[in-house]
Amino acid sequence: MTNEIKEAHHDLEFAVPTSSDEKDKDNLRFVMLSEMGEKEKEEFRQKVERSKGTIQVWIHIHYMEHTEINDPNKESLLEYRYLRDRVISSSTEAMPIVSFIETPPGFEDEVEQNRLVYSKLTQGLIYVVPTFQGTSVPCIVDRDDTWAKYHKTEVDNWDVVGGIFAELGVKKIIIRGRNLDFREVESENFTLAQDIYSQIERLDTTSAISIPDQCLGNAIVQLKARGFEILPSRVTFPKRINRII
């Protein structure tokens, strides 16, 4: 990363809202994706039509923001944060933005904390999908499965989100965030989503194949398996998404 990027990003590296940010907090509104009323759905649908079926999806983009000062990938992490903040600041309401925020039962205040962080960089409307802890699995139904241990919990929740997207005309998704990694998986150990993903990607399954993994990686697999096209993005960490496009 260049010195220019390092310096430009320095003030935002571990930015948290302070009392001086109070003036901005009402400029950004969060709406829970699964709780939209008919008026909000129609507004979302119209935005999707104007953006030719494309939305942005952000997966845990501020995850562990204050605890990675000694991360071995710090240079890459700083670049990710710089690009992330640039993208957030330049985003407009012309294309729907859906943010997946880690909000397991009992931690609902995380949504407001994230809104305050976002409000330093943007304004308007963002749609929110709460997730279970340590995963991008949406936390909408089967919430008593606190750690999303059961496959049914994963399938049911992704079906809810995928169903909403399909109902409102979503075709393509620019996906950003973290954590993106890859894992070698034998075909006999595939989940249904991984099996569908491997067929879409026309992967050779006669031996173990590299499947996107972790929070962002699993979201890619789940959304592709439900028929959505994933578009390239530089704003991913620690791996880059263009490896799987």
PDB file of N, CA and C in Angstrom, residues 82-159:
ATOM      1  N   TYR A  82      -9.364   1.104   3.914  1.00  0.00           N
ATOM      2  CA  TYR A  82      -9.346   2.321   3.112  1.00  0.00           C
ATOM      3  C   TYR A  82     -10.336   2.215   1.956  1.00  0.00           C
ATOM      4  N   LEU A  83     -10.270   1.104   1.219  1.00  0.00           N
ATOM      5  CA  LEU A  83     -11.184   0.908   0.093  1.00  0.00           C
ATOM      6  C   LEU A  83     -12.627   0.819   0.568  1.00  0.00           C
ATOM      7  N   ARG A  84     -12.839   0.130   1.681  1.00  0.00           N
ATOM      8  CA  ARG A  84     -14.189   0.008   2.242  1.00  0.00           C
ATOM      9  C   ARG A  84     -14.790   1.367   2.542  1.00  0.00           C
ATOM     10  N   ASP A  85     -14.031   2.211   3.220  1.00  0.00           N
ATOM     11  CA  ASP A  85     -14.553   3.526   3.590  1.00  0.00           C
ATOM     12  C   ASP A  85     -14.798   4.392   2.362  1.00  0.00           C
ATOM     13  N   ARG A  86     -13.939   4.249   1.341  1.00  0.00           N
ATOM     14  CA  ARG A  86     -14.159   4.981   0.087  1.00  0.00           C
ATOM     15  C   ARG A  86     -15.464   4.543  -0.565  1.00  0.00           C
ATOM     16  N   VAL A  87     -15.700   3.229  -0.584  1.00  0.00           N
ATOM     17  CA  VAL A  87     -16.911   2.690  -1.213  1.00  0.00           C
ATOM     18  C   VAL A  87     -18.153   3.135  -0.454  1.00  0.00           C
ATOM     19  N   ILE A  88     -18.108   3.056   0.871  1.00  0.00           N
ATOM     20  CA  ILE A  88     -19.267   3.478   1.668  1.00  0.00           C
ATOM     21  C   ILE A  88     -19.558   4.948   1.424  1.00  0.00           C
ATOM     22  N   SER A  89     -18.517   5.765   1.434  1.00  0.00           N
ATOM     23  CA  SER A  89     -18.698   7.208   1.268  1.00  0.00           C
ATOM     24  C   SER A  89     -19.262   7.568  -0.097  1.00  0.00           C
ATOM     25  N   SER A  90     -18.927   6.773  -1.111  1.00  0.00           N
ATOM     26  CA  SER A  90     -19.372   7.099  -2.469  1.00  0.00           C
ATOM     27  C   SER A  90     -20.674   6.403  -2.853  1.00  0.00           C
ATOM     28  N   SER A  91     -21.209   5.562  -1.960  1.00  0.00           N
ATOM     29  CA  SER A  91     -22.445   4.841  -2.271  1.00  0.00           C
ATOM     30  C   SER A  91     -23.633   5.790  -2.285  1.00  0.00           C
ATOM     31  N   THR A  92     -24.582   5.504  -3.151  1.00  0.00           N
ATOM     32  CA  THR A  92     -25.803   6.299  -3.221  1.00  0.00           C
ATOM     33  C   THR A  92     -26.999   5.377  -3.049  1.00  0.00           C
ATOM     34  N   GLU A  93     -28.153   5.982  -2.822  1.00  0.00           N
ATOM     35  CA  GLU A  93     -29.371   5.201  -2.647  1.00  0.00           C
ATOM     36  C   GLU A  93     -29.928   4.686  -3.971  1.00  0.00           C
ATOM     37  N   ALA A  94     -29.272   5.018  -5.073  1.00  0.00           N
ATOM     38  CA  ALA A  94     -29.755   4.552  -6.373  1.00  0.00           C
ATOM     39  C   ALA A  94     -29.703   3.033  -6.472  1.00  0.00           C
ATOM     40  N   MET A  95     -28.775   2.412  -5.751  1.00  0.00           N
ATOM     41  CA  MET A  95     -28.655   0.956  -5.717  1.00  0.00           C
ATOM     42  C   MET A  95     -28.839   0.493  -4.274  1.00  0.00           C
ATOM     43  N   PRO A  96     -29.761  -0.431  -4.015  1.00  0.00           N
ATOM     44  CA  PRO A  96     -29.975  -0.881  -2.634  1.00  0.00           C
ATOM     45  C   PRO A  96     -28.704  -1.446  -2.011  1.00  0.00           C
ATOM     46  N   ILE A  97     -28.504  -1.121  -0.743  1.00  0.00           N
ATOM     47  CA  ILE A  97     -27.385  -1.642   0.033  1.00  0.00           C
ATOM     48  C   ILE A  97     -27.953  -2.497   1.154  1.00  0.00           C
ATOM     49  N   VAL A  98     -27.497  -3.749   1.236  1.00  0.00           N
ATOM     50  CA  VAL A  98     -27.939  -4.662   2.290  1.00  0.00           C
ATOM     51  C   VAL A  98     -26.720  -5.034   3.122  1.00  0.00           C
ATOM     52  N   SER A  99     -26.760  -4.715   4.403  1.00  0.00           N
ATOM     53  CA  SER A  99     -25.624  -4.965   5.280  1.00  0.00           C
ATOM     54  C   SER A  99     -25.935  -6.106   6.249  1.00  0.00           C
ATOM     55  N   PHE A 100     -25.087  -7.141   6.229  1.00  0.00           N
ATOM     56  CA  PHE A 100     -25.200  -8.247   7.179  1.00  0.00           C
ATOM     57  C   PHE A 100     -24.379  -7.874   8.412  1.00  0.00           C
ATOM     58  N   ILE A 101     -25.048  -7.785   9.552  1.00  0.00           N
ATOM     59  CA  ILE A 101     -24.397  -7.357  10.794  1.00  0.00           C
ATOM     60  C   ILE A 101     -24.520  -8.463  11.834  1.00  0.00           C
ATOM     61  N   GLU A 102     -23.397  -8.835  12.444  1.00  0.00           N
ATOM     62  CA  GLU A 102     -23.419  -9.887  13.467  1.00  0.00           C
ATOM     63  C   GLU A 102     -24.248  -9.418  14.658  1.00  0.00           C
ATOM     64  N   THR A 103     -25.425 -10.010  14.805  1.00  0.00           N
ATOM     65  CA  THR A 103     -26.365  -9.583  15.843  1.00  0.00           C
ATOM     66  C   THR A 103     -27.072 -10.799  16.420  1.00  0.00           C
ATOM     67  N   PRO A 104     -26.346 -11.664  17.145  1.00  0.00           N
ATOM     68  CA  PRO A 104     -27.014 -12.826  17.733  1.00  0.00           C
ATOM     69  C   PRO A 104     -27.993 -12.386  18.816  1.00  0.00           C
ATOM     70  N   PRO A 105     -28.934 -13.252  19.203  1.00  0.00           N
ATOM     71  CA  PRO A 105     -29.891 -12.892  20.253  1.00  0.00           C
ATOM     72  C   PRO A 105     -29.185 -12.361  21.495  1.00  0.00           C
ATOM     73  N   GLY A 106     -29.665 -11.229  21.992  1.00  0.00           N
ATOM     74  CA  GLY A 106     -29.065 -10.600  23.159  1.00  0.00           C
ATOM     75  C   GLY A 106     -28.085  -9.492  22.823  1.00  0.00           C
ATOM     76  N   PHE A 107     -27.730  -9.356  21.542  1.00  0.00           N
ATOM     77  CA  PHE A 107     -26.770  -8.335  21.123  1.00  0.00           C
ATOM     78  C   PHE A 107     -27.373  -7.406  20.069  1.00  0.00           C
ATOM     79  N   GLU A 108     -28.666  -7.168  20.181  1.00  0.00           N
ATOM     80  CA  GLU A 108     -29.363  -6.353  19.189  1.00  0.00           C
ATOM     81  C   GLU A 108     -28.840  -4.925  19.115  1.00  0.00           C
ATOM     82  N   ASP A 109     -28.199  -4.437  20.189  1.00  0.00           N
ATOM     83  CA  ASP A 109     -27.679  -3.069  20.165  1.00  0.00           C
ATOM     84  C   ASP A 109     -26.527  -2.907  19.175  1.00  0.00           C
ATOM     85  N   GLU A 110     -25.972  -4.027  18.674  1.00  0.00           N
ATOM     86  CA  GLU A 110     -24.908  -3.943  17.678  1.00  0.00           C
ATOM     87  C   GLU A 110     -25.385  -3.263  16.399  1.00  0.00           C
ATOM     88  N   VAL A 111     -26.670  -3.396  16.103  1.00  0.00           N
ATOM     89  CA  VAL A 111     -27.210  -2.759  14.902  1.00  0.00           C
ATOM     90  C   VAL A 111     -27.059  -1.249  15.006  1.00  0.00           C
ATOM     91  N   GLU A 112     -27.436  -0.689  16.149  1.00  0.00           N
ATOM     92  CA  GLU A 112     -27.327   0.762  16.325  1.00  0.00           C
ATOM     93  C   GLU A 112     -25.870   1.208  16.345  1.00  0.00           C
ATOM     94  N   GLN A 113     -24.989   0.416  16.956  1.00  0.00           N
ATOM     95  CA  GLN A 113     -23.572   0.766  16.962  1.00  0.00           C
ATOM     96  C   GLN A 113     -23.013   0.817  15.540  1.00  0.00           C
ATOM     97  N   ASN A 114     -23.416  -0.121  14.712  1.00  0.00           N
ATOM     98  CA  ASN A 114     -22.977  -0.111  13.315  1.00  0.00           C
ATOM     99  C   ASN A 114     -23.558   1.084  12.567  1.00  0.00           C
ATOM    100  N   ARG A 115     -24.803   1.423  12.864  1.00  0.00           N
ATOM    101  CA  ARG A 115     -25.410   2.574  12.189  1.00  0.00           C
ATOM    102  C   ARG A 115     -24.632   3.849  12.502  1.00  0.00           C
ATOM    103  N   LEU A 116     -24.195   3.997  13.741  1.00  0.00           N
ATOM    104  CA  LEU A 116     -23.434   5.184  14.117  1.00  0.00           C
ATOM    105  C   LEU A 116     -22.093   5.235  13.382  1.00  0.00           C
ATOM    106  N   VAL A 117     -21.460   4.076  13.214  1.00  0.00           N
ATOM    107  CA  VAL A 117     -20.198   4.031  12.466  1.00  0.00           C
ATOM    108  C   VAL A 117     -20.436   4.391  11.002  1.00  0.00           C
ATOM    109  N   TYR A 118     -21.462   3.782  10.384  1.00  0.00           N
ATOM    110  CA  TYR A 118     -21.781   4.081   8.987  1.00  0.00           C
ATOM    111  C   TYR A 118     -22.122   5.551   8.788  1.00  0.00           C
ATOM    112  N   SER A 119     -22.803   6.143   9.784  1.00  0.00           N
ATOM    113  CA  SER A 119     -23.281   7.518   9.625  1.00  0.00           C
ATOM    114  C   SER A 119     -22.142   8.521   9.537  1.00  0.00           C
ATOM    115  N   LYS A 120     -20.927   8.113   9.920  1.00  0.00           N
ATOM    116  CA  LYS A 120     -19.770   8.987   9.756  1.00  0.00           C
ATOM    117  C   LYS A 120     -19.351   9.084   8.295  1.00  0.00           C
ATOM    118  N   LEU A 121     -19.822   8.120   7.481  1.00  0.00           N
ATOM    119  CA  LEU A 121     -19.356   8.013   6.104  1.00  0.00           C
ATOM    120  C   LEU A 121     -20.438   8.189   5.055  1.00  0.00           C
ATOM    121  N   THR A 122     -21.691   7.946   5.416  1.00  0.00           N
ATOM    122  CA  THR A 122     -22.748   7.992   4.412  1.00  0.00           C
ATOM    123  C   THR A 122     -24.065   8.381   5.060  1.00  0.00           C
ATOM    124  N   GLN A 123     -25.084   8.525   4.240  1.00  0.00           N
ATOM    125  CA  GLN A 123     -26.411   8.849   4.741  1.00  0.00           C
ATOM    126  C   GLN A 123     -27.448   8.180   3.840  1.00  0.00           C
ATOM    127  N   GLY A 124     -28.713   8.312   4.200  1.00  0.00           N
ATOM    128  CA  GLY A 124     -29.766   7.715   3.386  1.00  0.00           C
ATOM    129  C   GLY A 124     -30.364   6.493   4.052  1.00  0.00           C
ATOM    130  N   LEU A 125     -30.406   5.365   3.328  1.00  0.00           N
ATOM    131  CA  LEU A 125     -31.090   4.159   3.796  1.00  0.00           C
ATOM    132  C   LEU A 125     -30.257   2.917   3.502  1.00  0.00           C
ATOM    133  N   ILE A 126     -30.095   2.088   4.522  1.00  0.00           N
ATOM    134  CA  ILE A 126     -29.416   0.804   4.378  1.00  0.00           C
ATOM    135  C   ILE A 126     -30.332  -0.277   4.941  1.00  0.00           C
ATOM    136  N   TYR A 127     -30.425  -1.392   4.221  1.00  0.00           N
ATOM    137  CA  TYR A 127     -31.234  -2.526   4.667  1.00  0.00           C
ATOM    138  C   TYR A 127     -30.335  -3.484   5.451  1.00  0.00           C
ATOM    139  N   VAL A 128     -30.842  -4.020   6.547  1.00  0.00           N
ATOM    140  CA  VAL A 128     -30.015  -4.799   7.465  1.00  0.00           C
ATOM    141  C   VAL A 128     -30.499  -6.244   7.567  1.00  0.00           C
ATOM    142  N   VAL A 129     -29.534  -7.163   7.554  1.00  0.00           N
ATOM    143  CA  VAL A 129     -29.794  -8.570   7.845  1.00  0.00           C
ATOM    144  C   VAL A 129     -28.963  -8.938   9.073  1.00  0.00           C
ATOM    145  N   PRO A 130     -29.587  -9.241  10.217  1.00  0.00           N
ATOM    146  CA  PRO A 130     -28.818  -9.685  11.384  1.00  0.00           C
ATOM    147  C   PRO A 130     -28.299 -11.093  11.154  1.00  0.00           C
ATOM    148  N   THR A 131     -27.123 -11.410  11.708  1.00  0.00           N
ATOM    149  CA  THR A 131     -26.578 -12.763  11.560  1.00  0.00           C
ATOM    150  C   THR A 131     -26.276 -13.366  12.925  1.00  0.00           C
ATOM    151  N   PHE A 132     -26.169 -14.691  12.928  1.00  0.00           N
ATOM    152  CA  PHE A 132     -25.718 -15.380  14.129  1.00  0.00           C
ATOM    153  C   PHE A 132     -24.246 -15.044  14.365  1.00  0.00           C
ATOM    154  N   GLN A 133     -23.749 -15.406  15.539  1.00  0.00           N
ATOM    155  CA  GLN A 133     -22.373 -15.070  15.896  1.00  0.00           C
ATOM    156  C   GLN A 133     -21.374 -15.949  15.146  1.00  0.00           C
ATOM    157  N   GLY A 134     -20.333 -15.304  14.597  1.00  0.00           N
ATOM    158  CA  GLY A 134     -19.252 -16.027  13.950  1.00  0.00           C
ATOM    159  C   GLY A 134     -19.596 -16.628  12.608  1.00  0.00           C
ATOM    160  N   THR A 135     -20.680 -16.168  11.995  1.00  0.00           N
ATOM    161  CA  THR A 135     -21.113 -16.705  10.711  1.00  0.00           C
ATOM    162  C   THR A 135     -21.964 -15.675   9.989  1.00  0.00           C
ATOM    163  N   SER A 136     -22.065 -15.831   8.666  1.00  0.00           N
ATOM    164  CA  SER A 136     -22.940 -14.929   7.909  1.00  0.00           C
ATOM    165  C   SER A 136     -24.357 -15.473   7.802  1.00  0.00           C
ATOM    166  N   VAL A 137     -24.655 -16.592   8.458  1.00  0.00           N
ATOM    167  CA  VAL A 137     -26.010 -17.143   8.424  1.00  0.00           C
ATOM    168  C   VAL A 137     -26.982 -16.119   9.006  1.00  0.00           C
ATOM    169  N   PRO A 138     -27.980 -15.697   8.244  1.00  0.00           N
ATOM    170  CA  PRO A 138     -28.944 -14.722   8.761  1.00  0.00           C
ATOM    171  C   PRO A 138     -29.627 -15.238  10.024  1.00  0.00           C
ATOM    172  N   CYS A 139     -29.888 -14.338  10.938  1.00  0.00           N
ATOM    173  CA  CYS A 139     -30.527 -14.687  12.214  1.00  0.00           C
ATOM    174  C   CYS A 139     -31.956 -14.142  12.186  1.00  0.00           C
ATOM    175  N   ILE A 140     -32.825 -14.826  11.453  1.00  0.00           N
ATOM    176  CA  ILE A 140     -34.201 -14.368  11.262  1.00  0.00           C
ATOM    177  C   ILE A 140     -35.191 -15.379  11.822  1.00  0.00           C
ATOM    178  N   VAL A 141     -35.018 -16.655  11.447  1.00  0.00           N
ATOM    179  CA  VAL A 141     -35.844 -17.733  11.999  1.00  0.00           C
ATOM    180  C   VAL A 141     -34.928 -18.718  12.730  1.00  0.00           C
ATOM    181  N   ASP A 142     -35.528 -19.626  13.505  1.00  0.00           N
ATOM    182  CA  ASP A 142     -34.753 -20.611  14.281  1.00  0.00           C
ATOM    183  C   ASP A 142     -33.718 -19.924  15.174  1.00  0.00           C
ATOM    184  N   ARG A 143     -34.105 -18.800  15.756  1.00  0.00           N
ATOM    185  CA  ARG A 143     -33.158 -18.003  16.544  1.00  0.00           C
ATOM    186  C   ARG A 143     -32.708 -18.697  17.829  1.00  0.00           C
ATOM    187  N   ASP A 144     -33.451 -19.717  18.266  1.00  0.00           N
ATOM    188  CA  ASP A 144     -33.049 -20.434  19.475  1.00  0.00           C
ATOM    189  C   ASP A 144     -31.824 -21.320  19.234  1.00  0.00           C
ATOM    190  N   ASP A 145     -31.482 -21.572  17.974  1.00  0.00           N
ATOM    191  CA  ASP A 145     -30.245 -22.276  17.635  1.00  0.00           C
ATOM    192  C   ASP A 145     -29.111 -21.253  17.676  1.00  0.00           C
ATOM    193  N   THR A 146     -28.715 -20.874  18.881  1.00  0.00           N
ATOM    194  CA  THR A 146     -27.863 -19.701  19.122  1.00  0.00           C
ATOM    195  C   THR A 146     -26.614 -19.648  18.253  1.00  0.00           C
ATOM    196  N   TRP A 147     -25.983 -20.790  18.010  1.00  0.00           N
ATOM    197  CA  TRP A 147     -24.728 -20.813  17.252  1.00  0.00           C
ATOM    198  C   TRP A 147     -24.923 -21.323  15.827  1.00  0.00           C
ATOM    199  N   ALA A 148     -26.186 -21.399  15.393  1.00  0.00           N
ATOM    200  CA  ALA A 148     -26.498 -21.887  14.040  1.00  0.00           C
ATOM    201  C   ALA A 148     -25.788 -23.208  13.764  1.00  0.00           C
ATOM    202  N   LYS A 149     -25.915 -24.145  14.694  1.00  0.00           N
ATOM    203  CA  LYS A 149     -25.220 -25.429  14.581  1.00  0.00           C
ATOM    204  C   LYS A 149     -25.894 -26.377  13.594  1.00  0.00           C
ATOM    205  N   TYR A 150     -27.199 -26.194  13.407  1.00  0.00           N
ATOM    206  CA  TYR A 150     -27.948 -27.140  12.581  1.00  0.00           C
ATOM    207  C   TYR A 150     -28.039 -26.668  11.130  1.00  0.00           C
ATOM    208  N   HIS A 151     -27.871 -27.627  10.226  1.00  0.00           N
ATOM    209  CA  HIS A 151     -27.926 -27.293   8.797  1.00  0.00           C
ATOM    210  C   HIS A 151     -29.270 -26.671   8.434  1.00  0.00           C
ATOM    211  N   LYS A 152     -30.339 -27.138   9.061  1.00  0.00           N
ATOM    212  CA  LYS A 152     -31.673 -26.605   8.792  1.00  0.00           C
ATOM    213  C   LYS A 152     -31.735 -25.110   9.088  1.00  0.00           C
ATOM    214  N   THR A 153     -31.071 -24.677  10.157  1.00  0.00           N
ATOM    215  CA  THR A 153     -31.051 -23.255  10.505  1.00  0.00           C
ATOM    216  C   THR A 153     -30.430 -22.442   9.377  1.00  0.00           C
ATOM    217  N   GLU A 154     -29.307 -22.928   8.860  1.00  0.00           N
ATOM    218  CA  GLU A 154     -28.624 -22.238   7.759  1.00  0.00           C
ATOM    219  C   GLU A 154     -29.513 -22.173   6.522  1.00  0.00           C
ATOM    220  N   VAL A 155     -30.073 -23.313   6.139  1.00  0.00           N
ATOM    221  CA  VAL A 155     -30.897 -23.375   4.927  1.00  0.00           C
ATOM    222  C   VAL A 155     -32.126 -22.487   5.050  1.00  0.00           C
ATOM    223  N   ASP A 156     -32.844 -22.608   6.172  1.00  0.00           N
ATOM    224  CA  ASP A 156     -34.084 -21.843   6.349  1.00  0.00           C
ATOM    225  C   ASP A 156     -33.836 -20.341   6.294  1.00  0.00           C
ATOM    226  N   ASN A 157     -32.764 -19.893   6.943  1.00  0.00           N
ATOM    227  CA  ASN A 157     -32.501 -18.452   6.992  1.00  0.00           C
ATOM    228  C   ASN A 157     -32.033 -17.906   5.648  1.00  0.00           C
ATOM    229  N   TRP A 158     -31.172 -18.647   4.956  1.00  0.00           N
ATOM    230  CA  TRP A 158     -30.756 -18.187   3.627  1.00  0.00           C
ATOM    231  C   TRP A 158     -31.918 -18.222   2.650  1.00  0.00           C
ATOM    232  N   ASP A 159     -32.841 -19.168   2.845  1.00  0.00           N
ATOM    233  CA  ASP A 159     -34.038 -19.201   2.000  1.00  0.00           C
ATOM    234  C   ASP A 159     -34.892 -17.952   2.201  1.00  0.00           C
TER     235      ASP A 159
END
